[in-house]
Structures are given as structure tokens and as C-alpha cells.
Amino acid sequence: MSSADQTGSTTTPTSSAGGTAIARAEVLVTSPDRNFVTLRLTTADGVVGLGDATLNGRELSVVSYLQDHVVPLLIGRDAHRIEDTWQFLYRSAYWRRGPVTMAAIAAVDVALWDIKAKLAGMPLYQLLGGASRNGLLAYGHASGRDLPELFDSIRKHREQGFRAIRVQTSVPGIDSVYGVAAQPSTGGRYDYEPAQRTALPAEEDWDTRAYLRHIPTVFEAVRSEFGPELPLLHDGHHRMTPIQAARLGKDLEPYDLFWLEDCTPAENQEALRLVRQHTTTPLAIGEVFNTVWDYQTLVREQLIDYVRGAVTHTGGITALRRIFDFAAQYQIKSGIHGPTDISPVGMAAALHLDLAIHNFGIQEYMQHGARTDETFRSTFTFVDGFLHPGDEPGLGVLYDDDVAARYPYQQAYLPFNRLKDGTVHDW
Ligand code: CS2
Ligand code: MG
């Protein structure tokens, strides 16, 4: 059964917009290697646009938001009116922000940009101002349960062409740590996927003191094995307090990180002042944020160096572009979120935006599995460590309904953490 059948679709005749009126809006759910939610808009003239609406572990909430509340508003609207549609969806709901709302708006926004670029006969980045560079530096995810396994993973990534590498390892005394692949990658592809297809979320354990003691020793070993040149990144996944984050940033300074990501749960933006006062390790934040307001203090006070928002979770290209333009005034660069839970549609949107903006920093690239690539056929390339969105009109992604229909939705949860005494901790 195709996921379009599962969630239904709506078709109405065209309105005054004529051939560019949105005639059909389908919410598609498929689970090739993991769950993906895609919005497909079709104009009266038959031009198709795709938008990613995947919200890891909460996928069906966005399906409902789109299906029940947004699709009926889209039918008959002129697909050309991207800004007006964005403002209408954001303001008319009255209830603002939030990951479900902003993922739904993002899907509409990206699908409309896809349509507009196809109508213009240009790759989307041309409509965003054209290319500001030739290719996009990407970082891959290396991990290991111990140093030999980690070194092996770093070598495999370098063989694949990666010129920047995120490093995550197990920590002695903790059973299961964020970002460490359960088994070493066999085909060379990093296969860590935190969401698990289970009825309930898996429970993991955590000990911040053990982590803080261990991580600097890992980076010391990696630098002495691979030398000073290779850009190295690390993700703290929101687990530290500001003072703990300050200490880690300071301890990592000798190893010259490209960035330390999500050192604290950053809803409390002011808390980053304390981290910043103590360390020159560059900071990246924002994968769980969904509007410019989440960055207001972080950017204006230059408390971070990289904005990590995803096109998919930040209201689309229209909204993320504004966040980047705001950040640019403070010499803050982009580092768009690109894990496997961003679909190839969301990834393609990110690459078009990356190519066009001036303050591009780096792009996360985790690489989808073969079944996902078969479901979403995309034109983007990864050559010599650099990504490029390709030059097909639009986003450059095709959704194959027949392949998608083979992989029905499966319930999946992200794991969660408890400290040794049983207290729930940030994951
Ligand atoms: C992450 C993600 O890519 C990253 O930096 O922190 O792996 C994140 O855990 C998932 O996207 C959650 O959905
Ligand atoms: Mg992260």
C-alpha cells in the first residue's frame, strides 16, 4: 500500500491562479531505512514540487498537521506566492513556532521553491542568488568503541573523500554513548541511527564526569595519529551544564576543533555567555531550534560560531535564509543539520541554500542507505569531500512511489538517557 493511500490526498480544481494553482497536495510516508514524511504539491499544469516534513520520532504528528490543517488551505493557491504562503501559514495559525508546525511550513515552502525553480528551468540555487562557491565542504561521522576502531573509521571516511570529520567514541563506564555506531561500518558507510524501530524508546545511561575525563584523551590521540590539518568536530548532544561545557571547551583547545556542537541544552541562550567567557573552542548550536527567535541572543551577542538549523525543521528555505542573513552580520556561519533523518529532499534543499549564501561554513553529510537513495532519486553529488546539488531544474529529487510503497511506516523512537541513579537526563 502506498503511503499516499494511508494518509489520503486532496484534489480540487484550479482557482484564479490558472496553471500555477496548487491542484493536488499529498502527504507521503515511507520507511525505506527509516521513516520519512514528504509533501508533494502538483500544480494545475502538472508541475511537481517536493518538501521534506520528517520529524524524527514524531513523524505522524507532522502528517496530521499537514493533512488535517494545511493541505485544505493550499488547494487553489498560486504556487508562485512563496512568501505570502509562508506568512499566511505562520501567522494565520495564531499558535506560533514549535517543531511540528515549522516542519509542516518547511515542507510547503521547499515544495513551492522546487516548483518555482522548475518553472524557471533552473536549479534552485540560481533563484537564491546563484552559486557563491564551487562545492560544499562536508563532514562525515567517524566513531568507535575504542581508539583502534575510531582510527579505522576515520581512515575509512578519509578514503571516501571526507576532508572534515566528526569524532564520537564510547566512554569507559558508560554502556551506550550517543553517536557511536553499534558495529563498525562494513561497507565503509557510517551506520549509526539513533532512532530505533521499537514500541517504546530505548533507555541509555550517562555519566558526565566520566565523559569529561575521557573526551580530551580521545582528541589528543586522534591529533597525534592524524596530524594538525584535519578539521575535527564533536557533538556534546546537549548533555552538559554551562560550567561543564566551559571546561570541555577549554580542555579541547589544544586539539583545535572545527566546532564543539550542542554543548548545553540551549533553550537558555544566556547560559552560553558563561561558556563563551571561558573557551575559544568554536561553538555550533541549533539542530533542535525552529525559528530565528531561538538564535536571537546567541547571534546578537556572538555566543556561537555556527548555526545548525535544518531547512526541514526551521520553516524551510525562506526562514533559514533569514537566520543565515542575520548571522552573517555577526560573522557567524552555517553548518546545516544533515543526519539521515533529514530526507534526500531536505538534504537537497540544504545544498541549494549552502551554495547560494555567502556565510556558508560546512555541511553535515551522514549518507543515506541504498533503499532511501532508491526511493528518493537525487542529483546531488559528493566528490573529493565536496557536495554539490547538481544542475537539474528545481531541487533535483524524484520520489519513486513504487519503491516507497514497499516500505510502510514503522513506529520508531529516539532513545533517552538516565543517570546512574535513575534520573532522566538530556539526550
Ligand atoms: C545529531 C543527530 O546529526 C547530529 O548532529 O545530533 O544525529 C540527531 O541526534 C538526530 O538528528 C535526532 O533526530
Ligand atoms: Mg547534533
PDB file of N, CA and C in Angstrom, residues 70-157:
ATOM      1  N   VAL A  70      -3.254  21.867   6.854  1.00  0.00           N
ATOM      2  CA  VAL A  70      -2.545  22.692   5.862  1.00  0.00           C
ATOM      3  C   VAL A  70      -2.994  22.371   4.430  1.00  0.00           C
ATOM      4  N   VAL A  71      -3.101  21.091   4.114  1.00  0.00           N
ATOM      5  CA  VAL A  71      -3.487  20.710   2.752  1.00  0.00           C
ATOM      6  C   VAL A  71      -4.774  21.418   2.296  1.00  0.00           C
ATOM      7  N   PRO A  72      -5.823  21.477   3.145  1.00  0.00           N
ATOM      8  CA  PRO A  72      -7.044  22.145   2.680  1.00  0.00           C
ATOM      9  C   PRO A  72      -6.833  23.632   2.361  1.00  0.00           C
ATOM     10  N   LEU A  73      -5.808  24.252   2.983  1.00  0.00           N
ATOM     11  CA  LEU A  73      -5.546  25.679   2.740  1.00  0.00           C
ATOM     12  C   LEU A  73      -4.744  25.914   1.473  1.00  0.00           C
ATOM     13  N   LEU A  74      -4.106  24.860   0.982  1.00  0.00           N
ATOM     14  CA  LEU A  74      -3.194  25.042  -0.152  1.00  0.00           C
ATOM     15  C   LEU A  74      -3.890  24.950  -1.491  1.00  0.00           C
ATOM     16  N   ILE A  75      -4.928  24.165  -1.523  1.00  0.00           N
ATOM     17  CA  ILE A  75      -5.565  23.890  -2.805  1.00  0.00           C
ATOM     18  C   ILE A  75      -6.126  25.186  -3.412  1.00  0.00           C
ATOM     19  N   GLY A  76      -5.714  25.446  -4.643  1.00  0.00           N
ATOM     20  CA  GLY A  76      -6.169  26.647  -5.343  1.00  0.00           C
ATOM     21  C   GLY A  76      -5.235  27.837  -5.175  1.00  0.00           C
ATOM     22  N   ARG A  77      -4.319  27.783  -4.215  1.00  0.00           N
ATOM     23  CA  ARG A  77      -3.379  28.905  -4.037  1.00  0.00           C
ATOM     24  C   ARG A  77      -2.369  28.925  -5.175  1.00  0.00           C
ATOM     25  N   ASP A  78      -1.896  30.115  -5.510  1.00  0.00           N
ATOM     26  CA  ASP A  78      -0.888  30.235  -6.564  1.00  0.00           C
ATOM     27  C   ASP A  78       0.456  29.750  -6.023  1.00  0.00           C
ATOM     28  N   ALA A  79       1.014  28.729  -6.675  1.00  0.00           N
ATOM     29  CA  ALA A  79       2.291  28.152  -6.224  1.00  0.00           C
ATOM     30  C   ALA A  79       3.425  29.166  -6.276  1.00  0.00           C
ATOM     31  N   HIS A  80       3.279  30.209  -7.061  1.00  0.00           N
ATOM     32  CA  HIS A  80       4.338  31.225  -7.147  1.00  0.00           C
ATOM     33  C   HIS A  80       4.462  32.061  -5.874  1.00  0.00           C
ATOM     34  N   ARG A  81       3.395  32.106  -5.074  1.00  0.00           N
ATOM     35  CA  ARG A  81       3.382  33.046  -3.931  1.00  0.00           C
ATOM     36  C   ARG A  81       4.001  32.414  -2.681  1.00  0.00           C
ATOM     37  N   ILE A  82       5.317  32.244  -2.737  1.00  0.00           N
ATOM     38  CA  ILE A  82       6.017  31.542  -1.653  1.00  0.00           C
ATOM     39  C   ILE A  82       5.997  32.356  -0.362  1.00  0.00           C
ATOM     40  N   GLU A  83       6.389  33.607  -0.458  1.00  0.00           N
ATOM     41  CA  GLU A  83       6.464  34.443   0.752  1.00  0.00           C
ATOM     42  C   GLU A  83       5.075  34.596   1.389  1.00  0.00           C
ATOM     43  N   ASP A  84       4.093  34.871   0.557  1.00  0.00           N
ATOM     44  CA  ASP A  84       2.737  35.057   1.072  1.00  0.00           C
ATOM     45  C   ASP A  84       2.225  33.775   1.732  1.00  0.00           C
ATOM     46  N   THR A  85       2.524  32.640   1.126  1.00  0.00           N
ATOM     47  CA  THR A  85       2.063  31.365   1.695  1.00  0.00           C
ATOM     48  C   THR A  85       2.748  31.112   3.033  1.00  0.00           C
ATOM     49  N   TRP A  86       4.055  31.431   3.088  1.00  0.00           N
ATOM     50  CA  TRP A  86       4.788  31.244   4.352  1.00  0.00           C
ATOM     51  C   TRP A  86       4.165  32.092   5.457  1.00  0.00           C
ATOM     52  N   GLN A  87       3.962  33.376   5.153  1.00  0.00           N
ATOM     53  CA  GLN A  87       3.414  34.294   6.164  1.00  0.00           C
ATOM     54  C   GLN A  87       1.997  33.880   6.563  1.00  0.00           C
ATOM     55  N   PHE A  88       1.237  33.447   5.594  1.00  0.00           N
ATOM     56  CA  PHE A  88      -0.140  33.009   5.848  1.00  0.00           C
ATOM     57  C   PHE A  88      -0.150  31.791   6.785  1.00  0.00           C
ATOM     58  N   LEU A  89       0.696  30.803   6.496  1.00  0.00           N
ATOM     59  CA  LEU A  89       0.696  29.595   7.337  1.00  0.00           C
ATOM     60  C   LEU A  89       1.227  29.889   8.739  1.00  0.00           C
ATOM     61  N   TYR A  90       2.225  30.777   8.802  1.00  0.00           N
ATOM     62  CA  TYR A  90       2.836  31.081  10.106  1.00  0.00           C
ATOM     63  C   TYR A  90       1.888  31.928  10.964  1.00  0.00           C
ATOM     64  N   ARG A  91       1.309  32.967  10.365  1.00  0.00           N
ATOM     65  CA  ARG A  91       0.526  33.921  11.151  1.00  0.00           C
ATOM     66  C   ARG A  91      -0.932  33.504  11.338  1.00  0.00           C
ATOM     67  N   SER A  92      -1.495  32.830  10.352  1.00  0.00           N
ATOM     68  CA  SER A  92      -2.934  32.543  10.459  1.00  0.00           C
ATOM     69  C   SER A  92      -3.223  31.437  11.471  1.00  0.00           C
ATOM     70  N   ALA A  93      -2.223  30.613  11.796  1.00  0.00           N
ATOM     71  CA  ALA A  93      -2.473  29.542  12.772  1.00  0.00           C
ATOM     72  C   ALA A  93      -2.677  30.103  14.175  1.00  0.00           C
ATOM     73  N   TYR A  94      -2.205  31.333  14.381  1.00  0.00           N
ATOM     74  CA  TYR A  94      -2.222  32.007  15.686  1.00  0.00           C
ATOM     75  C   TYR A  94      -1.183  31.388  16.627  1.00  0.00           C
ATOM     76  N   TRP A  95      -1.122  30.054  16.721  1.00  0.00           N
ATOM     77  CA  TRP A  95      -0.166  29.346  17.579  1.00  0.00           C
ATOM     78  C   TRP A  95       1.160  29.309  16.864  1.00  0.00           C
ATOM     79  N   ARG A  96       2.182  29.922  17.469  1.00  0.00           N
ATOM     80  CA  ARG A  96       3.428  30.107  16.740  1.00  0.00           C
ATOM     81  C   ARG A  96       4.502  29.102  17.119  1.00  0.00           C
ATOM     82  N   ARG A  97       5.419  28.933  16.184  1.00  0.00           N
ATOM     83  CA  ARG A  97       6.653  28.180  16.376  1.00  0.00           C
ATOM     84  C   ARG A  97       6.380  26.703  16.715  1.00  0.00           C
ATOM     85  N   GLY A  98       7.408  26.017  17.176  1.00  0.00           N
ATOM     86  CA  GLY A  98       7.275  24.606  17.526  1.00  0.00           C
ATOM     87  C   GLY A  98       7.691  23.712  16.376  1.00  0.00           C
ATOM     88  N   PRO A  99       8.309  22.567  16.695  1.00  0.00           N
ATOM     89  CA  PRO A  99       8.869  21.702  15.654  1.00  0.00           C
ATOM     90  C   PRO A  99       7.839  21.130  14.675  1.00  0.00           C
ATOM     91  N   VAL A 100       6.646  20.813  15.158  1.00  0.00           N
ATOM     92  CA  VAL A 100       5.651  20.206  14.259  1.00  0.00           C
ATOM     93  C   VAL A 100       5.172  21.256  13.249  1.00  0.00           C
ATOM     94  N   THR A 101       4.780  22.410  13.755  1.00  0.00           N
ATOM     95  CA  THR A 101       4.328  23.493  12.881  1.00  0.00           C
ATOM     96  C   THR A 101       5.413  23.877  11.871  1.00  0.00           C
ATOM     97  N   MET A 102       6.630  24.060  12.367  1.00  0.00           N
ATOM     98  CA  MET A 102       7.664  24.599  11.489  1.00  0.00           C
ATOM     99  C   MET A 102       8.138  23.560  10.472  1.00  0.00           C
ATOM    100  N   ALA A 103       8.052  22.265  10.822  1.00  0.00           N
ATOM    101  CA  ALA A 103       8.380  21.226   9.833  1.00  0.00           C
ATOM    102  C   ALA A 103       7.313  21.205   8.736  1.00  0.00           C
ATOM    103  N   ALA A 104       6.055  21.409   9.137  1.00  0.00           N
ATOM    104  CA  ALA A 104       4.972  21.430   8.146  1.00  0.00           C
ATOM    105  C   ALA A 104       5.132  22.633   7.213  1.00  0.00           C
ATOM    106  N   ILE A 105       5.421  23.804   7.783  1.00  0.00           N
ATOM    107  CA  ILE A 105       5.601  25.005   6.949  1.00  0.00           C
ATOM    108  C   ILE A 105       6.823  24.818   6.037  1.00  0.00           C
ATOM    109  N   ALA A 106       7.866  24.210   6.583  1.00  0.00           N
ATOM    110  CA  ALA A 106       9.079  23.971   5.786  1.00  0.00           C
ATOM    111  C   ALA A 106       8.769  23.123   4.559  1.00  0.00           C
ATOM    112  N   ALA A 107       7.949  22.094   4.754  1.00  0.00           N
ATOM    113  CA  ALA A 107       7.643  21.197   3.636  1.00  0.00           C
ATOM    114  C   ALA A 107       6.924  21.961   2.526  1.00  0.00           C
ATOM    115  N   VAL A 108       5.982  22.815   2.912  1.00  0.00           N
ATOM    116  CA  VAL A 108       5.260  23.615   1.909  1.00  0.00           C
ATOM    117  C   VAL A 108       6.244  24.557   1.209  1.00  0.00           C
ATOM    118  N   ASP A 109       7.053  25.229   2.000  1.00  0.00           N
ATOM    119  CA  ASP A 109       7.994  26.225   1.452  1.00  0.00           C
ATOM    120  C   ASP A 109       8.950  25.590   0.445  1.00  0.00           C
ATOM    121  N   VAL A 110       9.529  24.459   0.823  1.00  0.00           N
ATOM    122  CA  VAL A 110      10.516  23.822  -0.073  1.00  0.00           C
ATOM    123  C   VAL A 110       9.835  23.286  -1.332  1.00  0.00           C
ATOM    124  N   ALA A 111       8.634  22.725  -1.169  1.00  0.00           N
ATOM    125  CA  ALA A 111       7.917  22.225  -2.357  1.00  0.00           C
ATOM    126  C   ALA A 111       7.614  23.383  -3.315  1.00  0.00           C
ATOM    127  N   LEU A 112       7.283  24.553  -2.764  1.00  0.00           N
ATOM    128  CA  LEU A 112       6.992  25.712  -3.634  1.00  0.00           C
ATOM    129  C   LEU A 112       8.263  26.224  -4.319  1.00  0.00           C
ATOM    130  N   TRP A 113       9.387  26.220  -3.608  1.00  0.00           N
ATOM    131  CA  TRP A 113      10.652  26.621  -4.251  1.00  0.00           C
ATOM    132  C   TRP A 113      11.021  25.640  -5.364  1.00  0.00           C
ATOM    133  N   ASP A 114      10.755  24.355  -5.126  1.00  0.00           N
ATOM    134  CA  ASP A 114      11.040  23.329  -6.138  1.00  0.00           C
ATOM    135  C   ASP A 114      10.231  23.620  -7.405  1.00  0.00           C
ATOM    136  N   ILE A 115       8.943  23.919  -7.202  1.00  0.00           N
ATOM    137  CA  ILE A 115       8.063  24.230  -8.345  1.00  0.00           C
ATOM    138  C   ILE A 115       8.548  25.491  -9.065  1.00  0.00           C
ATOM    139  N   LYS A 116       8.843  26.522  -8.298  1.00  0.00           N
ATOM    140  CA  LYS A 116       9.244  27.797  -8.932  1.00  0.00           C
ATOM    141  C   LYS A 116      10.517  27.607  -9.762  1.00  0.00           C
ATOM    142  N   ALA A 117      11.464  26.856  -9.219  1.00  0.00           N
ATOM    143  CA  ALA A 117      12.728  26.646  -9.945  1.00  0.00           C
ATOM    144  C   ALA A 117      12.501  25.789 -11.189  1.00  0.00           C
ATOM    145  N   LYS A 118      11.600  24.822 -11.079  1.00  0.00           N
ATOM    146  CA  LYS A 118      11.295  24.020 -12.279  1.00  0.00           C
ATOM    147  C   LYS A 118      10.639  24.897 -13.341  1.00  0.00           C
ATOM    148  N   LEU A 119       9.721  25.756 -12.907  1.00  0.00           N
ATOM    149  CA  LEU A 119       9.070  26.653 -13.871  1.00  0.00           C
ATOM    150  C   LEU A 119      10.082  27.601 -14.511  1.00  0.00           C
ATOM    151  N   ALA A 120      11.099  27.981 -13.733  1.00  0.00           N
ATOM    152  CA  ALA A 120      12.135  28.875 -14.275  1.00  0.00           C
ATOM    153  C   ALA A 120      13.139  28.106 -15.130  1.00  0.00           C
ATOM    154  N   GLY A 121      13.099  26.762 -15.013  1.00  0.00           N
ATOM    155  CA  GLY A 121      14.053  25.934 -15.767  1.00  0.00           C
ATOM    156  C   GLY A 121      15.465  26.034 -15.204  1.00  0.00           C
ATOM    157  N   MET A 122      15.563  26.283 -13.897  1.00  0.00           N
ATOM    158  CA  MET A 122      16.884  26.472 -13.263  1.00  0.00           C
ATOM    159  C   MET A 122      17.017  25.625 -12.007  1.00  0.00           C
ATOM    160  N   PRO A 123      18.263  25.246 -11.682  1.00  0.00           N
ATOM    161  CA  PRO A 123      18.460  24.656 -10.359  1.00  0.00           C
ATOM    162  C   PRO A 123      18.115  25.710  -9.300  1.00  0.00           C
ATOM    163  N   LEU A 124      17.564  25.270  -8.208  1.00  0.00           N
ATOM    164  CA  LEU A 124      17.049  26.202  -7.208  1.00  0.00           C
ATOM    165  C   LEU A 124      18.073  27.233  -6.748  1.00  0.00           C
ATOM    166  N   TYR A 125      19.348  26.837  -6.631  1.00  0.00           N
ATOM    167  CA  TYR A 125      20.327  27.802  -6.104  1.00  0.00           C
ATOM    168  C   TYR A 125      20.421  29.047  -6.975  1.00  0.00           C
ATOM    169  N   GLN A 126      20.081  28.932  -8.254  1.00  0.00           N
ATOM    170  CA  GLN A 126      20.115  30.118  -9.126  1.00  0.00           C
ATOM    171  C   GLN A 126      19.092  31.163  -8.685  1.00  0.00           C
ATOM    172  N   LEU A 127      17.940  30.683  -8.219  1.00  0.00           N
ATOM    173  CA  LEU A 127      16.903  31.616  -7.767  1.00  0.00           C
ATOM    174  C   LEU A 127      17.269  32.258  -6.433  1.00  0.00           C
ATOM    175  N   LEU A 128      18.204  31.639  -5.710  1.00  0.00           N
ATOM    176  CA  LEU A 128      18.606  32.170  -4.400  1.00  0.00           C
ATOM    177  C   LEU A 128      19.781  33.134  -4.535  1.00  0.00           C
ATOM    178  N   GLY A 129      20.162  33.431  -5.766  1.00  0.00           N
ATOM    179  CA  GLY A 129      21.256  34.377  -5.976  1.00  0.00           C
ATOM    180  C   GLY A 129      22.425  33.794  -6.749  1.00  0.00           C
ATOM    181  N   GLY A 130      22.346  32.496  -7.029  1.00  0.00           N
ATOM    182  CA  GLY A 130      23.432  31.853  -7.780  1.00  0.00           C
ATOM    183  C   GLY A 130      24.520  31.336  -6.861  1.00  0.00           C
ATOM    184  N   ALA A 131      25.450  30.582  -7.440  1.00  0.00           N
ATOM    185  CA  ALA A 131      26.488  29.920  -6.637  1.00  0.00           C
ATOM    186  C   ALA A 131      27.494  30.928  -6.077  1.00  0.00           C
ATOM    187  N   SER A 132      27.795  30.792  -4.792  1.00  0.00           N
ATOM    188  CA  SER A 132      28.846  31.617  -4.177  1.00  0.00           C
ATOM    189  C   SER A 132      30.152  30.837  -4.056  1.00  0.00           C
ATOM    190  N   ARG A 133      30.130  29.573  -4.440  1.00  0.00           N
ATOM    191  CA  ARG A 133      31.337  28.729  -4.370  1.00  0.00           C
ATOM    192  C   ARG A 133      31.156  27.551  -5.314  1.00  0.00           C
ATOM    193  N   ASN A 134      32.231  26.765  -5.478  1.00  0.00           N
ATOM    194  CA  ASN A 134      32.159  25.647  -6.430  1.00  0.00           C
ATOM    195  C   ASN A 134      31.601  24.374  -5.811  1.00  0.00           C
ATOM    196  N   GLY A 135      31.855  24.173  -4.542  1.00  0.00           N
ATOM    197  CA  GLY A 135      31.395  22.954  -3.867  1.00  0.00           C
ATOM    198  C   GLY A 135      31.294  23.222  -2.380  1.00  0.00           C
ATOM    199  N   LEU A 136      30.682  22.267  -1.660  1.00  0.00           N
ATOM    200  CA  LEU A 136      30.362  22.472  -0.243  1.00  0.00           C
ATOM    201  C   LEU A 136      31.146  21.507   0.629  1.00  0.00           C
ATOM    202  N   LEU A 137      32.030  22.059   1.450  1.00  0.00           N
ATOM    203  CA  LEU A 137      32.791  21.207   2.371  1.00  0.00           C
ATOM    204  C   LEU A 137      31.815  20.440   3.262  1.00  0.00           C
ATOM    205  N   ALA A 138      32.005  19.114   3.337  1.00  0.00           N
ATOM    206  CA  ALA A 138      31.091  18.280   4.117  1.00  0.00           C
ATOM    207  C   ALA A 138      31.863  17.562   5.212  1.00  0.00           C
ATOM    208  N   TYR A 139      31.195  17.348   6.353  1.00  0.00           N
ATOM    209  CA  TYR A 139      31.849  16.496   7.353  1.00  0.00           C
ATOM    210  C   TYR A 139      31.083  15.198   7.525  1.00  0.00           C
ATOM    211  N   GLY A 140      31.843  14.133   7.726  1.00  0.00           N
ATOM    212  CA  GLY A 140      31.253  12.815   7.951  1.00  0.00           C
ATOM    213  C   GLY A 140      31.387  12.434   9.418  1.00  0.00           C
ATOM    214  N   HIS A 141      30.740  11.325   9.778  1.00  0.00           N
ATOM    215  CA  HIS A 141      30.699  10.880  11.180  1.00  0.00           C
ATOM    216  C   HIS A 141      31.599   9.679  11.394  1.00  0.00           C
ATOM    217  N   ALA A 142      32.720   9.855  12.077  1.00  0.00           N
ATOM    218  CA  ALA A 142      33.518   8.687  12.458  1.00  0.00           C
ATOM    219  C   ALA A 142      33.207   8.360  13.910  1.00  0.00           C
ATOM    220  N   SER A 143      33.254   7.082  14.242  1.00  0.00           N
ATOM    221  CA  SER A 143      33.031   6.707  15.641  1.00  0.00           C
ATOM    222  C   SER A 143      33.689   5.370  15.915  1.00  0.00           C
ATOM    223  N   GLY A 144      33.851   5.053  17.194  1.00  0.00           N
ATOM    224  CA  GLY A 144      34.412   3.753  17.553  1.00  0.00           C
ATOM    225  C   GLY A 144      34.220   3.493  19.027  1.00  0.00           C
ATOM    226  N   ARG A 145      34.188   2.199  19.348  1.00  0.00           N
ATOM    227  CA  ARG A 145      34.052   1.852  20.766  1.00  0.00           C
ATOM    228  C   ARG A 145      35.369   2.050  21.502  1.00  0.00           C
ATOM    229  N   ASP A 146      36.468   1.994  20.739  1.00  0.00           N
ATOM    230  CA  ASP A 146      37.778   2.267  21.335  1.00  0.00           C
ATOM    231  C   ASP A 146      38.638   2.978  20.292  1.00  0.00           C
ATOM    232  N   LEU A 147      39.879   3.291  20.639  1.00  0.00           N
ATOM    233  CA  LEU A 147      40.696   4.079  19.705  1.00  0.00           C
ATOM    234  C   LEU A 147      40.981   3.351  18.391  1.00  0.00           C
ATOM    235  N   PRO A 148      41.359   2.050  18.423  1.00  0.00           N
ATOM    236  CA  PRO A 148      41.625   1.399  17.126  1.00  0.00           C
ATOM    237  C   PRO A 148      40.402   1.427  16.202  1.00  0.00           C
ATOM    238  N   GLU A 149      39.224   1.187  16.777  1.00  0.00           N
ATOM    239  CA  GLU A 149      38.010   1.199  15.957  1.00  0.00           C
ATOM    240  C   GLU A 149      37.746   2.616  15.430  1.00  0.00           C
ATOM    241  N   LEU A 150      37.976   3.620  16.274  1.00  0.00           N
ATOM    242  CA  LEU A 150      37.781   5.009  15.857  1.00  0.00           C
ATOM    243  C   LEU A 150      38.764   5.384  14.742  1.00  0.00           C
ATOM    244  N   PHE A 151      40.028   5.022  14.910  1.00  0.00           N
ATOM    245  CA  PHE A 151      41.036   5.351  13.888  1.00  0.00           C
ATOM    246  C   PHE A 151      40.656   4.704  12.552  1.00  0.00           C
ATOM    247  N   ASP A 152      40.182   3.474  12.643  1.00  0.00           N
ATOM    248  CA  ASP A 152      39.772   2.758  11.442  1.00  0.00           C
ATOM    249  C   ASP A 152      38.624   3.507  10.740  1.00  0.00           C
ATOM    250  N   SER A 153      37.689   3.955  11.545  1.00  0.00           N
ATOM    251  CA  SER A 153      36.540   4.677  10.995  1.00  0.00           C
ATOM    252  C   SER A 153      36.995   6.011  10.370  1.00  0.00           C
ATOM    253  N   ILE A 154      37.921   6.697  11.018  1.00  0.00           N
ATOM    254  CA  ILE A 154      38.432   7.957  10.450  1.00  0.00           C
ATOM    255  C   ILE A 154      39.122   7.679   9.119  1.00  0.00           C
ATOM    256  N   ARG A 155      39.922   6.599   9.082  1.00  0.00           N
ATOM    257  CA  ARG A 155      40.609   6.268   7.814  1.00  0.00           C
ATOM    258  C   ARG A 155      39.611   5.970   6.703  1.00  0.00           C
ATOM    259  N   LYS A 156      38.562   5.223   7.048  1.00  0.00           N
ATOM    260  CA  LYS A 156      37.546   4.899   6.021  1.00  0.00           C
ATOM    261  C   LYS A 156      36.892   6.178   5.490  1.00  0.00           C
ATOM    262  N   HIS A 157      36.607   7.097   6.388  1.00  0.00           N
ATOM    263  CA  HIS A 157      35.998   8.350   5.935  1.00  0.00           C
ATOM    264  C   HIS A 157      36.943   9.132   5.030  1.00  0.00           C
TER     265      HIS A 157
END
